[in-house]
PDB file of N, CA, C and O in Angstrom, chain B, residues numbered from 101:
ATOM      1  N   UNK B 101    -128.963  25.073  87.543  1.00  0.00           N
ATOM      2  CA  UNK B 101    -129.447  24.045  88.438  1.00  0.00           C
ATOM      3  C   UNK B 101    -128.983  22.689  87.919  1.00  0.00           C
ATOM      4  O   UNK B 101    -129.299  22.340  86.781  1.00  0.00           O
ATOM      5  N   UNK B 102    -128.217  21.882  88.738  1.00  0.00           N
ATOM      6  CA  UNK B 102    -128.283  21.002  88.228  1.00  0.00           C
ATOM      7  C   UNK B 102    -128.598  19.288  88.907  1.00  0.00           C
ATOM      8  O   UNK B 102    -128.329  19.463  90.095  1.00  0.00           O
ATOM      9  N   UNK B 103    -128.829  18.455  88.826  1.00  0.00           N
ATOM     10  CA  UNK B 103    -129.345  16.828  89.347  1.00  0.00           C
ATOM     11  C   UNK B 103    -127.840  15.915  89.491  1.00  0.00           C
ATOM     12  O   UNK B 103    -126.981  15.879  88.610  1.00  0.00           O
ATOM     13  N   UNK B 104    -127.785  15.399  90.454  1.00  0.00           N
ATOM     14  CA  UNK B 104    -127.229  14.017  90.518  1.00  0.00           C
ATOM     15  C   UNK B 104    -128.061  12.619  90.293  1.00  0.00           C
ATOM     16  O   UNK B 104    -129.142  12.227  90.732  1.00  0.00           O
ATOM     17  N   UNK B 105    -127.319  12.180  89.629  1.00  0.00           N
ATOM     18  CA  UNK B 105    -128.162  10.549  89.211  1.00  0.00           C
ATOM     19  C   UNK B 105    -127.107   9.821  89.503  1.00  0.00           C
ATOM     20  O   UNK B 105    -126.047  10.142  88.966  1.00  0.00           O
ATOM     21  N   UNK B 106    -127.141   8.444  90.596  1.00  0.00           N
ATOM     22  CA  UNK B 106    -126.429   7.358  91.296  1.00  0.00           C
ATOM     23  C   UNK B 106    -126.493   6.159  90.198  1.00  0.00           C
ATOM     24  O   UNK B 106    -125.557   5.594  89.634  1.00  0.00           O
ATOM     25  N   UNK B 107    -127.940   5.943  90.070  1.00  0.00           N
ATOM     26  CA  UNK B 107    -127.886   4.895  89.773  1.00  0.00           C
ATOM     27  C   UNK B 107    -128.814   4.803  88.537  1.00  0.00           C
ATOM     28  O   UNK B 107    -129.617   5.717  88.343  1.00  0.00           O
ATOM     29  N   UNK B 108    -128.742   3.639  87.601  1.00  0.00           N
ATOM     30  CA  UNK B 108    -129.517   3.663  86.493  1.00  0.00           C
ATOM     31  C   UNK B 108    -130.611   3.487  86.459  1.00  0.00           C
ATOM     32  O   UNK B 108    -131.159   3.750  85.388  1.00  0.00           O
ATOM     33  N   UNK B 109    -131.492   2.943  87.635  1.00  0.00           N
ATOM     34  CA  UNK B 109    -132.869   3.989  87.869  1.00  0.00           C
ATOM     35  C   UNK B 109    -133.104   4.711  87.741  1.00  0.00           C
ATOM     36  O   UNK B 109    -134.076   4.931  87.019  1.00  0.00           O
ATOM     37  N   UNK B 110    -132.447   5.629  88.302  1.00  0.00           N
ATOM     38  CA  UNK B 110    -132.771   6.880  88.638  1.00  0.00           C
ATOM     39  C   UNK B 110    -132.727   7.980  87.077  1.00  0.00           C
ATOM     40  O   UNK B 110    -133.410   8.941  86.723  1.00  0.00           O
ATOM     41  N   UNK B 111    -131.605   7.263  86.481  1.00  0.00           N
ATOM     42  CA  UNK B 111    -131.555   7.913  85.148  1.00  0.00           C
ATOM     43  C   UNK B 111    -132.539   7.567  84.365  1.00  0.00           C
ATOM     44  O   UNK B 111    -133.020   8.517  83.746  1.00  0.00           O
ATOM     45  N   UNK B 112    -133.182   6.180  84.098  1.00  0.00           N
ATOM     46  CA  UNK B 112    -134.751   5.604  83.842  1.00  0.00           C
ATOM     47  C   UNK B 112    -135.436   6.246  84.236  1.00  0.00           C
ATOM     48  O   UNK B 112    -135.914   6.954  83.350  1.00  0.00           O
ATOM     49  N   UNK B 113    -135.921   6.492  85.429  1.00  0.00           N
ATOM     50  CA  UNK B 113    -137.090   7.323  85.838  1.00  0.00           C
ATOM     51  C   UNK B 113    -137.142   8.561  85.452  1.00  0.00           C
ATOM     52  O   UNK B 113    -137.967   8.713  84.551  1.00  0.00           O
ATOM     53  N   UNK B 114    -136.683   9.366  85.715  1.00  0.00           N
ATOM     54  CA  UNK B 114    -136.339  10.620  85.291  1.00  0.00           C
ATOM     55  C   UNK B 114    -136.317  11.104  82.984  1.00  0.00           C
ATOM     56  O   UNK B 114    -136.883  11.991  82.345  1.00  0.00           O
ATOM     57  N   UNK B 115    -135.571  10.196  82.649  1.00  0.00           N
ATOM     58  CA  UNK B 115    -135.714  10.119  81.166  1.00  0.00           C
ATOM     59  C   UNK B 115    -137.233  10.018  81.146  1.00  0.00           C
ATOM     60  O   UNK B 115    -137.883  11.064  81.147  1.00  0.00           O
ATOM     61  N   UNK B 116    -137.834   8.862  81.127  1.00  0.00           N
ATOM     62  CA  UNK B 116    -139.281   8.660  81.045  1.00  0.00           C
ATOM     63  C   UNK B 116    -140.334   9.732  81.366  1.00  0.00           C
ATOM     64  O   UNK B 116    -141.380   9.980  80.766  1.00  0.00           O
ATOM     65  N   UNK B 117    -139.763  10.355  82.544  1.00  0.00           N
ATOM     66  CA  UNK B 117    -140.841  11.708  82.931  1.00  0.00           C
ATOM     67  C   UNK B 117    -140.870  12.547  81.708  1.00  0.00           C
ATOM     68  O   UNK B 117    -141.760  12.763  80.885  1.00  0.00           O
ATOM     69  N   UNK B 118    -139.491  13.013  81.834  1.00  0.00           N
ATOM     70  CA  UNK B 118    -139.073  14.099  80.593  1.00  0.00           C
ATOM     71  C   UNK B 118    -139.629  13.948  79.142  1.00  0.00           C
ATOM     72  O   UNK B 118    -140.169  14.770  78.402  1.00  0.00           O
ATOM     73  N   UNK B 119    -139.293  12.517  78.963  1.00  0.00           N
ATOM     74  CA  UNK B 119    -139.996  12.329  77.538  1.00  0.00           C
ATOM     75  C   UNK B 119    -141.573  12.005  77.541  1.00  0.00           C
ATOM     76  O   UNK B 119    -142.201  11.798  76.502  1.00  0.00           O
ATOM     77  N   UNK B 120    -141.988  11.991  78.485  1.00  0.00           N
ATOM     78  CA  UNK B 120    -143.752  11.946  78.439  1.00  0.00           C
ATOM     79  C   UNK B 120    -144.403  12.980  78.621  1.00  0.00           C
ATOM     80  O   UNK B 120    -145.631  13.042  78.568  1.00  0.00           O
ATOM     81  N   UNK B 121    -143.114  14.552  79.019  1.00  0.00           N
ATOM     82  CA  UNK B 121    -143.862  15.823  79.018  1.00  0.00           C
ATOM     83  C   UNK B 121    -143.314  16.562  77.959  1.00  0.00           C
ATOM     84  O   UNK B 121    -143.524  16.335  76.768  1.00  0.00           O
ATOM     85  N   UNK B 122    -142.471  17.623  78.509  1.00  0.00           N
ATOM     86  CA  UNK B 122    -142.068  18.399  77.522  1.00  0.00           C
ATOM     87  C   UNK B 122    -141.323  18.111  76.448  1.00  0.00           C
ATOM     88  O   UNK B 122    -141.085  18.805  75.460  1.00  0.00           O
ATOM     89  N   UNK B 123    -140.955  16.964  76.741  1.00  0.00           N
ATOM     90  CA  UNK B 123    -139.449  16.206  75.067  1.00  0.00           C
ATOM     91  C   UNK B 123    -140.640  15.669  74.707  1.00  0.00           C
ATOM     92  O   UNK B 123    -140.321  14.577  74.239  1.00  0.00           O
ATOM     93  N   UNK B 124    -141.842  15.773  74.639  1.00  0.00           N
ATOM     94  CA  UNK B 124    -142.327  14.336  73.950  1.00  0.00           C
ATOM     95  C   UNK B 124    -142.800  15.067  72.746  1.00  0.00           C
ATOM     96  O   UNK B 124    -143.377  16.154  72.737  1.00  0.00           O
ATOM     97  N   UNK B 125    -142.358  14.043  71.345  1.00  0.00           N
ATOM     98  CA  UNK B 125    -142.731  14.197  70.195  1.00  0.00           C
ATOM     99  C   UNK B 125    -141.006  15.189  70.019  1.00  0.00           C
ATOM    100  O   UNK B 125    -140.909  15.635  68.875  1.00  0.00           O
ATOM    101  N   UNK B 126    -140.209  15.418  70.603  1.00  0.00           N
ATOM    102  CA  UNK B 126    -138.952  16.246  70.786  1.00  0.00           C
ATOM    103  C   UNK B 126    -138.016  15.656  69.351  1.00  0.00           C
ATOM    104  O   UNK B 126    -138.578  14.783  68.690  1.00  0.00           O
ATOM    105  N   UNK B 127    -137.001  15.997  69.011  1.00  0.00           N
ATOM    106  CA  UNK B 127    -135.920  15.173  68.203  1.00  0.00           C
ATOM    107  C   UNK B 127    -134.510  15.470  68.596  1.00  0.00           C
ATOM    108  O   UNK B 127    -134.222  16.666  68.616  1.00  0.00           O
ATOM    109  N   UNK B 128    -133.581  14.624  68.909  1.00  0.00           N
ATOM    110  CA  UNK B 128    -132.685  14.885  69.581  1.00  0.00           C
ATOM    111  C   UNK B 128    -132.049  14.407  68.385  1.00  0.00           C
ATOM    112  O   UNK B 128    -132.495  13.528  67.647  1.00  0.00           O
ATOM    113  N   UNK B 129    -130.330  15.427  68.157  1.00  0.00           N
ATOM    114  CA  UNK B 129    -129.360  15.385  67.315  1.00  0.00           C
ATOM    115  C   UNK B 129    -128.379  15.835  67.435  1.00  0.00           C
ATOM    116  O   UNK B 129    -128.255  17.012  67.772  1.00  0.00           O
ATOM    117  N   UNK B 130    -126.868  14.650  67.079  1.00  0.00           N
ATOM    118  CA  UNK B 130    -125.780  14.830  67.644  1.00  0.00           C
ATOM    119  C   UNK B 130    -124.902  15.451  66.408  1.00  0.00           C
ATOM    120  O   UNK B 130    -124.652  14.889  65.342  1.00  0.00           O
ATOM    121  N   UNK B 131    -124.315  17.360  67.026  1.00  0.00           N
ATOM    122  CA  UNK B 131    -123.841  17.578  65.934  1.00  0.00           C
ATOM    123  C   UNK B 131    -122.331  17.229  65.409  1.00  0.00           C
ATOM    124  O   UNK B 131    -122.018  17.001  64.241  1.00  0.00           O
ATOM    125  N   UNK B 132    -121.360  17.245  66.699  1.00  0.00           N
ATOM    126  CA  UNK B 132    -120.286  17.458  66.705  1.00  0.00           C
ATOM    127  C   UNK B 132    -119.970  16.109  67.703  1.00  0.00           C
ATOM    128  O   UNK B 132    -120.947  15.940  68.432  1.00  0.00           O
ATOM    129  N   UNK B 133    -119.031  15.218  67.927  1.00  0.00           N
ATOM    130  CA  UNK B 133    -118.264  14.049  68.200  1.00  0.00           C
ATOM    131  C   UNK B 133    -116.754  14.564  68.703  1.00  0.00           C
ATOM    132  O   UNK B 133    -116.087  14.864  67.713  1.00  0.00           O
ATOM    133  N   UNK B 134    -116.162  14.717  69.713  1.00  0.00           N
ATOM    134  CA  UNK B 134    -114.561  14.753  69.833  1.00  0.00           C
ATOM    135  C   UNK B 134    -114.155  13.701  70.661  1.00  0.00           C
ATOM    136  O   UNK B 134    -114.512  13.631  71.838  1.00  0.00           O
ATOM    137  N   UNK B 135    -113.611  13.083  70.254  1.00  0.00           N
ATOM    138  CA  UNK B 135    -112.705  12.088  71.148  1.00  0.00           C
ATOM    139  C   UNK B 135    -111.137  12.672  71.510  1.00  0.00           C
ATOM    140  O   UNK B 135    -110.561  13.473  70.775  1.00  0.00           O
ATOM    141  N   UNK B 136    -110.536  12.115  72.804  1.00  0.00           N
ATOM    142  CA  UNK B 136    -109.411  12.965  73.004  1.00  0.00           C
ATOM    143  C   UNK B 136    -108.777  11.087  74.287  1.00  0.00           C
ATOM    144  O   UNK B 136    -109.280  10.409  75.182  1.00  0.00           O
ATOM    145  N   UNK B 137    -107.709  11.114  73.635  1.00  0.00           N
ATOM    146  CA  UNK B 137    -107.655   9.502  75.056  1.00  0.00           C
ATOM    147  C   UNK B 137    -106.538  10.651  75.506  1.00  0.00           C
ATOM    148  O   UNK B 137    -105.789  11.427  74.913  1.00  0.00           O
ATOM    149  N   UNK B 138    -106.899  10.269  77.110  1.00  0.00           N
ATOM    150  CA  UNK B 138    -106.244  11.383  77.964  1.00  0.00           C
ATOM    151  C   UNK B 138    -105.026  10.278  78.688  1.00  0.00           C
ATOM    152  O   UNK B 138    -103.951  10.676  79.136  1.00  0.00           O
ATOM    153  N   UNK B 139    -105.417   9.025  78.680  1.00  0.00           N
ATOM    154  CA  UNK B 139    -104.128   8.486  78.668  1.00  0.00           C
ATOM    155  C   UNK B 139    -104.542   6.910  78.483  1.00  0.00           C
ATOM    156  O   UNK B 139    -105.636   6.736  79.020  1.00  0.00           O
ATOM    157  N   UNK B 140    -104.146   5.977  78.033  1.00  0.00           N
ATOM    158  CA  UNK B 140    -104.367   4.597  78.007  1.00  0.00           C
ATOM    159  C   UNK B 140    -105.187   3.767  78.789  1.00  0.00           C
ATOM    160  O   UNK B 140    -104.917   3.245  79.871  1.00  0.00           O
ATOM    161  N   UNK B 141    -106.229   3.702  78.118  1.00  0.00           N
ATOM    162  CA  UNK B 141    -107.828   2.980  78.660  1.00  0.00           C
ATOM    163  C   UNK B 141    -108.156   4.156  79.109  1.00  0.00           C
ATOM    164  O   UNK B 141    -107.909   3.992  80.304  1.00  0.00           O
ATOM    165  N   UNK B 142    -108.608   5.434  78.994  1.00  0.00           N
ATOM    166  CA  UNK B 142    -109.246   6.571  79.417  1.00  0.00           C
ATOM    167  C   UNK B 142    -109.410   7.933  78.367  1.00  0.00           C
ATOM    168  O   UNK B 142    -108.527   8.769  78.174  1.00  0.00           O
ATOM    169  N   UNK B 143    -110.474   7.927  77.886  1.00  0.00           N
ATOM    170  CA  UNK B 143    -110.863   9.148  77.177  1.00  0.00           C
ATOM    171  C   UNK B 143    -111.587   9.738  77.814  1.00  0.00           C
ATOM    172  O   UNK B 143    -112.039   9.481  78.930  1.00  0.00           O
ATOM    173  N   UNK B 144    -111.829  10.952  76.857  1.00  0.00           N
ATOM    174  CA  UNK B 144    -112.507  12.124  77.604  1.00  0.00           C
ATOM    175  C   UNK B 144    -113.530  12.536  76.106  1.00  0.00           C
ATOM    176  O   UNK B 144    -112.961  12.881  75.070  1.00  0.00           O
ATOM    177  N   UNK B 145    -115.069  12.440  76.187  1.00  0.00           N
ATOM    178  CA  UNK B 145    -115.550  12.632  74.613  1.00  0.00           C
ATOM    179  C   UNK B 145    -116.616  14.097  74.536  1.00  0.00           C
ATOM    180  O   UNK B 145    -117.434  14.144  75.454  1.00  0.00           O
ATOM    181  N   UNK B 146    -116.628  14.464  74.218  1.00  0.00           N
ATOM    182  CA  UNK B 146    -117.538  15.977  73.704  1.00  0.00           C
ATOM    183  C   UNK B 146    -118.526  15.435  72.613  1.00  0.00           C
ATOM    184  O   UNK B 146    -118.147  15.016  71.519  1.00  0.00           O
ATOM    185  N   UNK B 147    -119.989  15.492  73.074  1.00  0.00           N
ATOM    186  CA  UNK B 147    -120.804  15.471  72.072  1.00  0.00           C
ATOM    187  C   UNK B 147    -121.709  16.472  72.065  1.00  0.00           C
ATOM    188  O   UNK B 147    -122.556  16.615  72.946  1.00  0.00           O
ATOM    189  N   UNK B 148    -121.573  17.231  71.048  1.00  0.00           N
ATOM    190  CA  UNK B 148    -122.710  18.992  70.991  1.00  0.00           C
ATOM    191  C   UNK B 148    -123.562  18.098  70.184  1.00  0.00           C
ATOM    192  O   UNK B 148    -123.263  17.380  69.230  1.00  0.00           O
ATOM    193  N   UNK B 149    -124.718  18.305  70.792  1.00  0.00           N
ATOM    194  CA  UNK B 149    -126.214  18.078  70.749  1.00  0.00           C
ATOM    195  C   UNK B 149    -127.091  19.385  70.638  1.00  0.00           C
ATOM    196  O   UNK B 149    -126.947  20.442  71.252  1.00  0.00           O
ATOM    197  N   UNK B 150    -128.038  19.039  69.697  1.00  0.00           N
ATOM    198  CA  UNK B 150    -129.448  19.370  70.023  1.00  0.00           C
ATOM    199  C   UNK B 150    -130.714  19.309  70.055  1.00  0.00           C
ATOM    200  O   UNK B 150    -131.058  18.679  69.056  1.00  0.00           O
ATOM    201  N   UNK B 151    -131.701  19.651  70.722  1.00  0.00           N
ATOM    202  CA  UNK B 151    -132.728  18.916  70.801  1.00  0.00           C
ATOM    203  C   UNK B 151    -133.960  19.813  70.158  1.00  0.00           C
ATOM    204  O   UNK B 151    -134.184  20.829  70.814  1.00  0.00           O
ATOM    205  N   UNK B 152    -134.778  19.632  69.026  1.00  0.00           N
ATOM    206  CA  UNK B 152    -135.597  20.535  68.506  1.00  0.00           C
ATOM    207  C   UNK B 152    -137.400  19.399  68.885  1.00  0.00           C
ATOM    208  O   UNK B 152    -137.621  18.210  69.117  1.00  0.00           O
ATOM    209  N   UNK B 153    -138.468  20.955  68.715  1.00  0.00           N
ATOM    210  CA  UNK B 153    -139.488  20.689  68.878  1.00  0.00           C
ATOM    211  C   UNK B 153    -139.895  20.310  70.133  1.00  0.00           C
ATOM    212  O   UNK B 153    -140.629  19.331  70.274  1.00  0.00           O
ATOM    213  N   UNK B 154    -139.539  20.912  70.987  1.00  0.00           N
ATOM    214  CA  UNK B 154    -139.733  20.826  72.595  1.00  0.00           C
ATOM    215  C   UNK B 154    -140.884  21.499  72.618  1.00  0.00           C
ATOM    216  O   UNK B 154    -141.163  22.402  71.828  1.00  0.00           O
ATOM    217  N   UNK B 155    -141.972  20.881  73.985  1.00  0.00           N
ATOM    218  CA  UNK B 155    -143.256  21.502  74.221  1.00  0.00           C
ATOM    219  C   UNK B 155    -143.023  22.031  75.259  1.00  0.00           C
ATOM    220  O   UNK B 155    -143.419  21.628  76.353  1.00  0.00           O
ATOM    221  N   UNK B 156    -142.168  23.266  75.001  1.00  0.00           N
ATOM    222  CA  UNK B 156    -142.552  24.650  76.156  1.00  0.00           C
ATOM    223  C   UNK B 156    -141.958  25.813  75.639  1.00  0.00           C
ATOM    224  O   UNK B 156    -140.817  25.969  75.202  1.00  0.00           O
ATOM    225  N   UNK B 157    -142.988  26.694  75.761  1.00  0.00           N
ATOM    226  CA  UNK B 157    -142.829  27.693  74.686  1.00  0.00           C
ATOM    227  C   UNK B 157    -141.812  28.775  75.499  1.00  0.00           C
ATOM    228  O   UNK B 157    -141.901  29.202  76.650  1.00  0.00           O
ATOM    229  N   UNK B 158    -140.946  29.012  74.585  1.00  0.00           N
ATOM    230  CA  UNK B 158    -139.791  29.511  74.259  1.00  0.00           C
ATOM    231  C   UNK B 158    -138.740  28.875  74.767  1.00  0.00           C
ATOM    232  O   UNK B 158    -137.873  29.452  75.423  1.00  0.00           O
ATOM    233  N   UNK B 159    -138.736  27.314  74.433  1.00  0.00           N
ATOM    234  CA  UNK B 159    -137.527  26.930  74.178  1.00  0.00           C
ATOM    235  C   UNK B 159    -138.095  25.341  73.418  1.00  0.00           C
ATOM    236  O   UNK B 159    -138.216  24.162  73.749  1.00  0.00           O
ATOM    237  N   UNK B 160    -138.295  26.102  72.375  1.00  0.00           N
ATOM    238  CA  UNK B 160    -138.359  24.954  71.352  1.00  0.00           C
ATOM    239  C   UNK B 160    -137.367  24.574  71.166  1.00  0.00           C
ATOM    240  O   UNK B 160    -137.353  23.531  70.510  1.00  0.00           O
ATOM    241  N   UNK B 161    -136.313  25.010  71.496  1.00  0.00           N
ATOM    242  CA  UNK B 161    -134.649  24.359  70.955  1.00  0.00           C
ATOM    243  C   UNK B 161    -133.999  24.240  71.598  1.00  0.00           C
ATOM    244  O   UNK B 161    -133.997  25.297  72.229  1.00  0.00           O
ATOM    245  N   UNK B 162    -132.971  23.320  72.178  1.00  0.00           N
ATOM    246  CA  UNK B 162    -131.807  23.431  73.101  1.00  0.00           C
ATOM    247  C   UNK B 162    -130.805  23.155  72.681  1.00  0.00           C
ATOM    248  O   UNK B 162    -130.762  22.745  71.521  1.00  0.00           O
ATOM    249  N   UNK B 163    -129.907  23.242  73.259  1.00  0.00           N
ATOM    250  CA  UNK B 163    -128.387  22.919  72.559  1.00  0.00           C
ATOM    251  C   UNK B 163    -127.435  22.728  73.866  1.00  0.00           C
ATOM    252  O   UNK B 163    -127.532  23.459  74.851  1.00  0.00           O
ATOM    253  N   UNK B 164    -126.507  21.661  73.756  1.00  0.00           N
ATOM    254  CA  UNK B 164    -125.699  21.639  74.933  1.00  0.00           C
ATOM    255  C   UNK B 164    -124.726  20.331  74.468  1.00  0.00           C
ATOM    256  O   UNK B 164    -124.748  19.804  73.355  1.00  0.00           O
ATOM    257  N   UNK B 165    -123.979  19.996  75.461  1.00  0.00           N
ATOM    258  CA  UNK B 165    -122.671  19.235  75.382  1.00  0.00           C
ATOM    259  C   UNK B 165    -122.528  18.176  76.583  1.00  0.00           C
ATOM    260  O   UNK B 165    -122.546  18.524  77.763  1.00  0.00           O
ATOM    261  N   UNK B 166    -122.418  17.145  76.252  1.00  0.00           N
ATOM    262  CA  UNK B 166    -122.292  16.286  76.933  1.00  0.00           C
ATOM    263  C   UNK B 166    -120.562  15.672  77.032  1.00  0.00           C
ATOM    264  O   UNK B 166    -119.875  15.350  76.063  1.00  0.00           O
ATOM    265  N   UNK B 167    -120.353  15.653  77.766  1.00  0.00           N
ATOM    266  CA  UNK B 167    -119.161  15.345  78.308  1.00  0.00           C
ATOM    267  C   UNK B 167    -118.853  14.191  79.159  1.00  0.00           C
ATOM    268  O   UNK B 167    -119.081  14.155  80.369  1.00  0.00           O
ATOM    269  N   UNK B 168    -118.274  13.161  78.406  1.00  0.00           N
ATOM    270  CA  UNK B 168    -118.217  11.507  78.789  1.00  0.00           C
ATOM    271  C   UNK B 168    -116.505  11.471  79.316  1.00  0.00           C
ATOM    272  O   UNK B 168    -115.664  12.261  78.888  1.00  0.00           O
ATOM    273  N   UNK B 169    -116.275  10.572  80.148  1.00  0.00           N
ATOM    274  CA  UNK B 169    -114.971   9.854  81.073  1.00  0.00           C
ATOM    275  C   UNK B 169    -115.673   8.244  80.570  1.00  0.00           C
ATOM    276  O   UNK B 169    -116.833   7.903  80.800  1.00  0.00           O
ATOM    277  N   UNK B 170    -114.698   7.468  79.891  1.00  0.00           N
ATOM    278  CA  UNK B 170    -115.089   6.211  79.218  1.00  0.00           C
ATOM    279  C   UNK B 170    -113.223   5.838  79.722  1.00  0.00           C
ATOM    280  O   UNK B 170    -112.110   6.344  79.575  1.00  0.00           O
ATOM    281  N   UNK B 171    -113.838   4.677  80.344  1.00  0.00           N
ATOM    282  CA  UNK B 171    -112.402   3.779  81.263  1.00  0.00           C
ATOM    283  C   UNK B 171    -112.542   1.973  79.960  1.00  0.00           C
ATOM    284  O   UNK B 171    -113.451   1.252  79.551  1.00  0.00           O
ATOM    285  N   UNK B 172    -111.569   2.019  79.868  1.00  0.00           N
ATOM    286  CA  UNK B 172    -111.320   0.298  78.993  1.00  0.00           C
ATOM    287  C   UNK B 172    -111.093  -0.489  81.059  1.00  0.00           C
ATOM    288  O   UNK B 172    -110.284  -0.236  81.951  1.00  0.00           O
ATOM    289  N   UNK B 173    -112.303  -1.452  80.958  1.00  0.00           N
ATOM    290  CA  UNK B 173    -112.533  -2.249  81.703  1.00  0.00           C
ATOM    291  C   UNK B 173    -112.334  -3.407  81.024  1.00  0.00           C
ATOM    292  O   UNK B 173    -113.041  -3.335  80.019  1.00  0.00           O
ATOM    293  N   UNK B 174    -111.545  -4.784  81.047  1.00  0.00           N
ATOM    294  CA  UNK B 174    -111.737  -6.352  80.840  1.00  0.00           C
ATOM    295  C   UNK B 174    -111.874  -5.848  79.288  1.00  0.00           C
ATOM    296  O   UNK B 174    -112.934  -6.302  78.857  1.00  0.00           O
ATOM    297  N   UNK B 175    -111.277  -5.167  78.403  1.00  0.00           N
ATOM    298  CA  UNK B 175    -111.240  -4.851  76.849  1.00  0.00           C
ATOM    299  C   UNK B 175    -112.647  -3.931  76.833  1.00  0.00           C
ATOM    300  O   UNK B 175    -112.806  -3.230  75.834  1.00  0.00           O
ATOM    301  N   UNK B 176    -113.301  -3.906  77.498  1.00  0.00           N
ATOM    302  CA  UNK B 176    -114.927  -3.594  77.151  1.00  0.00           C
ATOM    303  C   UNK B 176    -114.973  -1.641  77.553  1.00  0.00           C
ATOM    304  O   UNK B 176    -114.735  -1.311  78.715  1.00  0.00           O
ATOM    305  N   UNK B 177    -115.251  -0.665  76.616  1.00  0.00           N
ATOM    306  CA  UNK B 177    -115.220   0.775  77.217  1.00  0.00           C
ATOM    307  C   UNK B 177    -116.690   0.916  78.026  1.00  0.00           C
ATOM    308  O   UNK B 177    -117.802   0.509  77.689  1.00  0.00           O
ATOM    309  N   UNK B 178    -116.223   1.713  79.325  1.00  0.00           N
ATOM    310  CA  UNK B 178    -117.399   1.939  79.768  1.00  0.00           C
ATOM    311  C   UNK B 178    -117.244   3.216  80.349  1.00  0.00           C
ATOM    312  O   UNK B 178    -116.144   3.604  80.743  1.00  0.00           O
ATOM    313  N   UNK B 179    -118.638   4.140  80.458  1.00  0.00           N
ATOM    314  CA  UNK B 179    -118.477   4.940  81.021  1.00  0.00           C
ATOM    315  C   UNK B 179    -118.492   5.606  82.478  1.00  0.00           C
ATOM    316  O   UNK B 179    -119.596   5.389  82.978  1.00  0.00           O
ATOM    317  N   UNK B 180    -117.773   6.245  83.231  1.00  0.00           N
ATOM    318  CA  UNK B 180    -117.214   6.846  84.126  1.00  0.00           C
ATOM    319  C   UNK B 180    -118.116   7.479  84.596  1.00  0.00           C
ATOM    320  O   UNK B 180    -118.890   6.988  85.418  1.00  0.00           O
ATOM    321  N   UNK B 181    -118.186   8.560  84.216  1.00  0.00           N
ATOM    322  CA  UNK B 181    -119.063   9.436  84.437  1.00  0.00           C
ATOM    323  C   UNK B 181    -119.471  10.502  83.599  1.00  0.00           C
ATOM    324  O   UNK B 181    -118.582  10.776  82.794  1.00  0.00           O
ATOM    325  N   UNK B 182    -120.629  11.308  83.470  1.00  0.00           N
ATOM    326  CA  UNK B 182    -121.171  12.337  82.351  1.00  0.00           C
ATOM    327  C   UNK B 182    -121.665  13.441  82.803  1.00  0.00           C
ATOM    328  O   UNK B 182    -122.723  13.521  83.428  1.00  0.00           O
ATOM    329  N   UNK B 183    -120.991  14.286  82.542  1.00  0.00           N
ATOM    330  CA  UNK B 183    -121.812  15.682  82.744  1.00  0.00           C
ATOM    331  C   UNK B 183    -122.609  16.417  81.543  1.00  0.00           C
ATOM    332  O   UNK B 183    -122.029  16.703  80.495  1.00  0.00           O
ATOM    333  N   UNK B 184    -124.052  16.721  81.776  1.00  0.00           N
ATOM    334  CA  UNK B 184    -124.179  17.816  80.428  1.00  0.00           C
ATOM    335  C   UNK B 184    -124.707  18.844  80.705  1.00  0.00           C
ATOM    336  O   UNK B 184    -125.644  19.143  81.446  1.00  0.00           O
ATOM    337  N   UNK B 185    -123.851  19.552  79.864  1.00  0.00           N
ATOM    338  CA  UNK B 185    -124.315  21.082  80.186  1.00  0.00           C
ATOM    339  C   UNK B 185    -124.930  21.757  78.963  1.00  0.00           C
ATOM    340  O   UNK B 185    -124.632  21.576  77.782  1.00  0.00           O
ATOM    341  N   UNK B 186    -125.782  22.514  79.449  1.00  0.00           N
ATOM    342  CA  UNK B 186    -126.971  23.202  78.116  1.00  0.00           C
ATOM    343  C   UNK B 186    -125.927  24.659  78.141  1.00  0.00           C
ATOM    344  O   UNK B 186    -125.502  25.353  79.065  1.00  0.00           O
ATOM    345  N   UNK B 187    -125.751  24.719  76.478  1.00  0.00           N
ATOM    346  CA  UNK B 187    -125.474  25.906  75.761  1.00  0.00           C
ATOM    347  C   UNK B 187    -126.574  27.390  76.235  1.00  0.00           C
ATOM    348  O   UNK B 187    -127.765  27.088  76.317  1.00  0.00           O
ATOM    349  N   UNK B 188    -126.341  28.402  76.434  1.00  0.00           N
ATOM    350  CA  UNK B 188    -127.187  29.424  76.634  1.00  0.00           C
ATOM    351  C   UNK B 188    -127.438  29.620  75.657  1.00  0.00           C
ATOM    352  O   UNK B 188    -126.438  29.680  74.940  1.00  0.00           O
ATOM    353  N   UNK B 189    -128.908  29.873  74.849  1.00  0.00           N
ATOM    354  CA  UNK B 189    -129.518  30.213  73.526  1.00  0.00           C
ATOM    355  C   UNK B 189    -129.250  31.592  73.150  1.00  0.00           C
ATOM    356  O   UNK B 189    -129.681  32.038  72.087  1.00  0.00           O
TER     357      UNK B 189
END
């Protein structure tokens, strides 16, 4: 299943829910970093994450990968767009 988020509201609202239920008291940790520039002012980045001490039982743990498009705008990197996808335990 997965959500579209437009706008950075929407990614606000939604974070805030999450972390006031089941992430809350959670610890999130980034294991792995890849950067790859797919061509001048445009990378593509891999960050394996995981998130321990989650309040719902049987999945105290998650693990997944986030996947960033980061464009060089006016010198400044910004990001494109992000997908993340959860690892199957």
């Amino acid at each position: 299943m997965g959500q579209l988020f437009l706008e950075k509201q929407e990614i606000e609202t939604r974070h805030v829910k999450i972390h006031e239920t089941f992430l809350k008291g959670s610890t999130f940790e980034v294991i792995e970093t890849k950067v790859r520039e797919a061509k001048p002012e445009v990378a593509i980045t891999q960050v394996y994450w995981k998130v321990t001490n989650i309040q719902k039982p049987g999945a105290e743990t998650m693990k997944g990968i986030f996947t960033h498009t980061f464009v060089k705008i006016n010198g400044i990197w910004e990001i494109a767009a992000t997908q993340n996808t959860l690892i199957a335990p």
